[in-house]
Amino acid sequence: DVRLHTSFDILDRPPPNKMSTTGTALAASIVSAMAAWKLVRGKAKTAKEDELVYFDLAGRGEYVRLAGIIGNVSFKDKRLTRDEFIRKKKSGEFNFSQVPVFLTDGKMIAQSTAILRFVGKRGGLYPKNRVEAAEVDGFLDLIEEAWSCLDNTKYPTRFGFPDWDSKTRLGFRKNINDVIIPRKMAYLEAALKESKAPYLTGRISVADIKLWCFVKMVSGAAPLYTAIDGIDTSVIRSNFPRVQMLVDTIDALPEVRKYYGKD
């Protein structure tokens, strides 16, 4: 790549005394540059395509998919059956024995929010400025706190809890619905008011995309998500207009409408 750029530097140099020398050097530079560019393009074409590996459902994979759509980041969307997942998990194929994972440059990236950041960086959805990036990270962590609370009630044994009966599970969800979700959304509502834009930090980022998915999940928005027992599907829409406006703004993006077959 360095040689490719250097070979064109001759175009900006003062011409030497002999025109014939200039013409010969220039022609050689152009030929060299074209050969280098063909080599780069050849490698790009033969490189293995990046791949997201998850189930054929929204869950923790949808915000990665959506970041790819909005950020124009191409990757293969591999959707596993449950039997495929169990077989691959038993063989030790997945980092941390779970999905989603993201395959790129011969490496496997685990943890959905880490994957989201990775795709976001490539798609211009994650700030380069370290302070702004930390701000986005803070929003991601806040959304994760609320999301994990619901996961604890869905999959309690994964988090070291007993497999609660329905009454206990619904009791926990009532507290999440009445206290946890409103508390977290109030913080985000205030941030949106301060940003004076539809997005948390003024321009769309991976934090907005993860929030979009969280709201869709809580709202039981079909066909991506189904309603969660004990959670009021209108809890966000009825109480946090700026958060809902963020969701509606992302819904209206042309690439999102096209991806979900609304155009």
Short mmCIF file of C-alpha atoms in Angstrom, two decimals:
data_model
loop_
_atom_site.label_atom_id
_atom_site.label_comp_id
_atom_site.label_asym_id
_atom_site.label_seq_id
_atom_site.Cartn_x
_atom_site.Cartn_y
_atom_site.Cartn_z
CA ASP A 1 0.00 0.00 0.00
CA VAL A 2 2.90 2.34 0.79
CA ARG A 3 4.52 1.57 -2.52
CA LEU A 4 1.23 2.17 -4.29
CA HIS A 5 0.92 5.71 -2.95
CA THR A 6 4.64 6.44 -3.40
CA SER A 7 4.54 5.50 -7.05
CA PHE A 8 2.12 8.32 -7.72
CA ASP A 9 4.24 10.90 -5.91
CA ILE A 10 6.09 11.57 -9.15
CA LEU A 11 3.02 13.40 -10.44
CA ASP A 12 3.63 16.10 -7.85
CA ARG A 13 7.39 16.48 -8.42
CA PRO A 14 9.00 19.26 -10.51
CA PRO A 15 9.78 18.01 -14.04
CA PRO A 16 13.42 17.15 -14.76
CA ASN A 17 15.35 18.75 -17.60
CA LYS A 18 14.87 15.95 -20.09
CA MET A 19 11.27 15.32 -21.15
CA SER A 20 12.13 11.82 -22.36
CA THR A 21 13.34 10.84 -18.90
CA THR A 22 10.18 12.27 -17.38
CA GLY A 23 7.96 10.35 -19.77
CA THR A 24 9.79 7.09 -19.17
CA ALA A 25 9.70 7.47 -15.39
CA LEU A 26 6.05 8.49 -15.40
CA ALA A 27 5.04 5.54 -17.56
CA ALA A 28 6.99 3.16 -15.34
CA SER A 29 5.34 4.62 -12.24
CA ILE A 30 1.86 4.22 -13.67
CA VAL A 31 2.51 0.63 -14.72
CA SER A 32 3.91 -0.15 -11.27
CA ALA A 33 0.94 1.47 -9.56
CA MET A 34 -1.56 -0.42 -11.70
CA ALA A 35 0.18 -3.71 -10.97
CA ALA A 36 0.14 -2.98 -7.24
CA TRP A 37 -3.55 -2.05 -7.34
CA LYS A 38 -4.44 -5.27 -9.18
CA LEU A 39 -2.54 -7.22 -6.53
CA VAL A 40 -4.46 -5.48 -3.73
CA ARG A 41 -7.79 -6.08 -5.46
CA GLY A 42 -6.89 -9.71 -6.09
CA LYS A 43 -6.16 -10.27 -2.41
CA ALA A 44 -9.42 -8.57 -1.42
CA LYS A 45 -11.40 -10.83 -3.74
CA THR A 46 -9.82 -14.02 -2.43
CA ALA A 47 -10.02 -13.05 1.27
CA LYS A 48 -12.54 -15.08 3.29
CA GLU A 49 -15.75 -13.19 3.97
CA ASP A 50 -16.41 -12.05 7.54
CA GLU A 51 -19.15 -14.03 9.24
CA LEU A 52 -21.62 -13.50 12.08
CA VAL A 53 -22.67 -16.80 13.66
CA TYR A 54 -25.90 -16.83 15.65
CA PHE A 55 -29.37 -18.36 15.70
CA ASP A 56 -32.19 -17.63 13.27
CA LEU A 57 -33.75 -15.11 15.64
CA ALA A 58 -33.22 -11.52 16.74
CA GLY A 59 -31.97 -11.90 20.32
CA ARG A 60 -28.40 -10.72 20.80
CA GLY A 61 -27.55 -10.84 17.11
CA GLU A 62 -29.96 -8.30 15.70
CA TYR A 63 -28.06 -5.20 16.78
CA VAL A 64 -24.96 -6.54 15.04
CA ARG A 65 -26.94 -7.21 11.87
CA LEU A 66 -28.53 -3.77 12.02
CA ALA A 67 -25.14 -2.09 12.53
CA GLY A 68 -23.97 -3.85 9.39
CA ILE A 69 -26.99 -2.62 7.45
CA ILE A 70 -26.79 1.00 8.66
CA GLY A 71 -22.98 1.15 8.47
CA ASN A 72 -22.80 -0.66 5.11
CA VAL A 73 -20.52 -3.35 6.56
CA SER A 74 -20.80 -6.60 4.63
CA PHE A 75 -20.57 -9.99 6.34
CA LYS A 76 -22.14 -13.41 6.05
CA ASP A 77 -25.10 -13.93 8.38
CA LYS A 78 -24.78 -17.59 9.42
CA ARG A 79 -27.90 -18.77 11.28
CA LEU A 80 -27.58 -21.98 13.27
CA THR A 81 -30.22 -24.51 14.16
CA ARG A 82 -30.28 -25.59 17.80
CA ASP A 83 -28.83 -29.00 16.86
CA GLU A 84 -25.97 -27.35 14.96
CA PHE A 85 -25.22 -25.12 17.93
CA ILE A 86 -25.18 -28.03 20.41
CA ARG A 87 -22.89 -30.06 18.17
CA LYS A 88 -20.46 -27.21 17.60
CA LYS A 89 -20.52 -26.22 21.26
CA LYS A 90 -19.66 -29.77 22.35
CA SER A 91 -16.76 -29.80 19.90
CA GLY A 92 -15.37 -26.64 21.52
CA GLU A 93 -15.80 -24.55 18.37
CA PHE A 94 -17.05 -21.37 20.07
CA ASN A 95 -15.15 -18.97 22.29
CA PHE A 96 -16.78 -19.02 25.75
CA SER A 97 -19.08 -21.84 24.49
CA GLN A 98 -21.69 -19.38 23.26
CA VAL A 99 -22.96 -17.34 20.35
CA PRO A 100 -22.98 -14.87 18.73
CA VAL A 101 -19.42 -14.96 17.53
CA PHE A 102 -17.87 -13.03 14.66
CA LEU A 103 -15.22 -14.51 12.37
CA THR A 104 -12.73 -12.10 10.81
CA ASP A 105 -9.08 -12.25 9.70
CA GLY A 106 -8.73 -15.78 11.05
CA LYS A 107 -9.93 -14.72 14.50
CA MET A 108 -13.12 -15.37 16.45
CA ILE A 109 -14.61 -12.46 18.38
CA ALA A 110 -17.05 -13.33 21.17
CA GLN A 111 -19.57 -11.30 23.19
CA SER A 112 -22.28 -9.46 21.30
CA THR A 113 -21.42 -5.93 22.43
CA ALA A 114 -17.74 -6.42 21.54
CA ILE A 115 -18.86 -7.57 18.09
CA LEU A 116 -21.19 -4.57 17.86
CA ARG A 117 -18.30 -2.18 18.59
CA PHE A 118 -16.10 -3.93 16.03
CA VAL A 119 -18.70 -3.66 13.27
CA GLY A 120 -19.57 -0.14 14.40
CA LYS A 121 -15.97 1.02 14.06
CA ARG A 122 -15.83 -0.27 10.51
CA GLY A 123 -19.15 1.35 9.64
CA GLY A 124 -18.55 4.78 11.16
CA LEU A 125 -20.98 4.10 14.01
CA TYR A 126 -18.41 4.26 16.81
CA PRO A 127 -16.50 7.48 17.55
CA LYS A 128 -12.80 7.80 16.90
CA ASN A 129 -12.46 10.44 19.61
CA ARG A 130 -11.71 8.58 22.85
CA VAL A 131 -13.94 10.77 25.03
CA GLU A 132 -16.88 10.41 22.66
CA ALA A 133 -16.19 6.66 22.45
CA ALA A 134 -16.28 6.41 26.24
CA GLU A 135 -19.60 8.23 26.24
CA VAL A 136 -21.03 5.71 23.78
CA ASP A 137 -19.62 2.87 25.91
CA GLY A 138 -21.42 4.28 28.94
CA PHE A 139 -24.74 4.17 27.11
CA LEU A 140 -24.02 0.63 25.92
CA ASP A 141 -23.35 -0.47 29.50
CA LEU A 142 -26.51 1.21 30.78
CA ILE A 143 -28.63 -0.55 28.17
CA GLU A 144 -26.88 -3.83 28.99
CA GLU A 145 -27.81 -3.47 32.67
CA ALA A 146 -31.49 -3.40 31.77
CA TRP A 147 -31.14 -6.15 29.16
CA SER A 148 -29.29 -8.46 31.56
CA CYS A 149 -32.03 -8.08 34.17
CA LEU A 150 -34.49 -9.58 31.72
CA ASP A 151 -32.03 -12.29 30.71
CA ASN A 152 -31.73 -13.29 34.36
CA THR A 153 -35.45 -14.05 34.43
CA LYS A 154 -35.36 -15.90 31.10
CA TYR A 155 -32.28 -18.03 31.76
CA PRO A 156 -31.73 -18.00 35.54
CA THR A 157 -29.55 -21.11 35.69
CA ARG A 158 -26.99 -19.49 33.35
CA PHE A 159 -26.43 -16.81 35.96
CA GLY A 160 -26.20 -19.08 38.99
CA PHE A 161 -29.83 -18.84 40.05
CA PRO A 162 -32.35 -21.68 40.48
CA ASP A 163 -34.89 -22.34 37.75
CA TRP A 164 -37.64 -20.26 39.30
CA ASP A 165 -41.28 -21.20 39.17
CA SER A 166 -43.65 -18.99 37.20
CA LYS A 167 -44.84 -17.00 40.22
CA THR A 168 -41.30 -16.11 41.31
CA ARG A 169 -40.27 -15.27 37.76
CA LEU A 170 -43.24 -12.93 37.28
CA GLY A 171 -42.51 -11.29 40.64
CA PHE A 172 -39.00 -10.40 39.49
CA ARG A 173 -40.32 -9.15 36.16
CA LYS A 174 -42.83 -6.90 37.87
CA ASN A 175 -39.98 -5.15 39.62
CA ILE A 176 -38.05 -4.89 36.35
CA ASN A 177 -41.12 -3.47 34.62
CA ASP A 178 -42.05 -1.03 37.38
CA VAL A 179 -38.59 0.04 38.59
CA ILE A 180 -35.60 -1.06 36.51
CA ILE A 181 -36.78 -0.25 32.98
CA PRO A 182 -38.26 3.16 33.93
CA ARG A 183 -35.09 4.08 35.83
CA LYS A 184 -32.76 3.22 32.96
CA MET A 185 -34.99 4.77 30.33
CA ALA A 186 -35.24 7.99 32.37
CA TYR A 187 -31.45 8.37 32.16
CA LEU A 188 -31.59 7.86 28.39
CA GLU A 189 -34.56 10.21 28.01
CA ALA A 190 -32.57 12.94 29.77
CA ALA A 191 -29.54 12.29 27.55
CA LEU A 192 -31.69 12.60 24.44
CA LYS A 193 -33.12 15.87 25.70
CA GLU A 194 -29.60 17.19 26.23
CA SER A 195 -28.35 16.02 22.84
CA LYS A 196 -31.11 17.97 21.05
CA ALA A 197 -31.07 15.30 18.36
CA PRO A 198 -32.85 12.01 17.74
CA TYR A 199 -29.71 10.16 18.87
CA LEU A 200 -27.94 9.82 22.22
CA THR A 201 -24.73 11.57 21.22
CA GLY A 202 -26.05 13.78 18.43
CA ARG A 203 -25.32 11.34 15.60
CA ILE A 204 -26.27 7.71 15.25
CA SER A 205 -23.98 5.22 16.99
CA VAL A 206 -23.96 1.60 18.09
CA ALA A 207 -25.55 2.72 21.39
CA ASP A 208 -28.64 3.94 19.53
CA ILE A 209 -28.82 0.68 17.61
CA LYS A 210 -28.62 -1.44 20.77
CA LEU A 211 -31.27 0.75 22.40
CA TRP A 212 -33.47 0.26 19.33
CA CYS A 213 -33.26 -3.51 19.80
CA PHE A 214 -33.93 -3.28 23.54
CA VAL A 215 -37.07 -1.22 22.98
CA LYS A 216 -38.24 -3.61 20.27
CA MET A 217 -37.70 -6.54 22.64
CA VAL A 218 -39.54 -4.92 25.56
CA SER A 219 -42.34 -3.89 23.21
CA GLY A 220 -42.67 -7.40 21.80
CA ALA A 221 -42.34 -5.98 18.30
CA ALA A 222 -43.21 -8.70 15.81
CA PRO A 223 -41.74 -10.38 13.89
CA LEU A 224 -38.38 -9.78 15.61
CA TYR A 225 -39.50 -10.27 19.20
CA THR A 226 -42.46 -11.65 21.11
CA ALA A 227 -44.02 -10.12 24.22
CA ILE A 228 -42.37 -11.09 27.51
CA ASP A 229 -44.73 -12.31 30.22
CA GLY A 230 -44.99 -9.74 32.99
CA ILE A 231 -43.58 -6.85 30.94
CA ASP A 232 -45.89 -4.07 29.76
CA THR A 233 -45.25 -3.72 26.04
CA SER A 234 -46.17 -0.02 26.21
CA VAL A 235 -43.94 0.87 29.19
CA ILE A 236 -41.43 2.76 27.02
CA ARG A 237 -43.73 4.08 24.32
CA SER A 238 -46.14 5.56 26.89
CA ASN A 239 -43.58 7.16 29.19
CA PHE A 240 -40.43 8.04 27.26
CA PRO A 241 -41.28 9.97 24.08
CA ARG A 242 -37.68 10.82 23.14
CA VAL A 243 -36.60 7.20 23.42
CA GLN A 244 -39.55 6.21 21.26
CA MET A 245 -38.66 8.97 18.77
CA LEU A 246 -35.16 7.50 18.48
CA VAL A 247 -36.69 4.11 17.66
CA ASP A 248 -39.06 5.66 15.11
CA THR A 249 -36.18 7.58 13.51
CA ILE A 250 -34.17 4.41 12.99
CA ASP A 251 -37.29 2.63 11.72
CA ALA A 252 -37.61 5.31 9.04
CA LEU A 253 -34.03 5.00 7.69
CA PRO A 254 -34.23 3.83 4.05
CA GLU A 255 -31.70 1.02 4.55
CA VAL A 256 -33.59 -0.24 7.60
CA ARG A 257 -36.94 -0.14 5.81
CA LYS A 258 -35.45 -2.05 2.91
CA TYR A 259 -33.81 -4.65 5.15
CA TYR A 260 -37.07 -5.40 6.95
CA GLY A 261 -39.07 -5.43 3.73
CA LYS A 262 -41.07 -2.27 4.39
CA ASP A 263 -40.28 -0.71 1.00
#
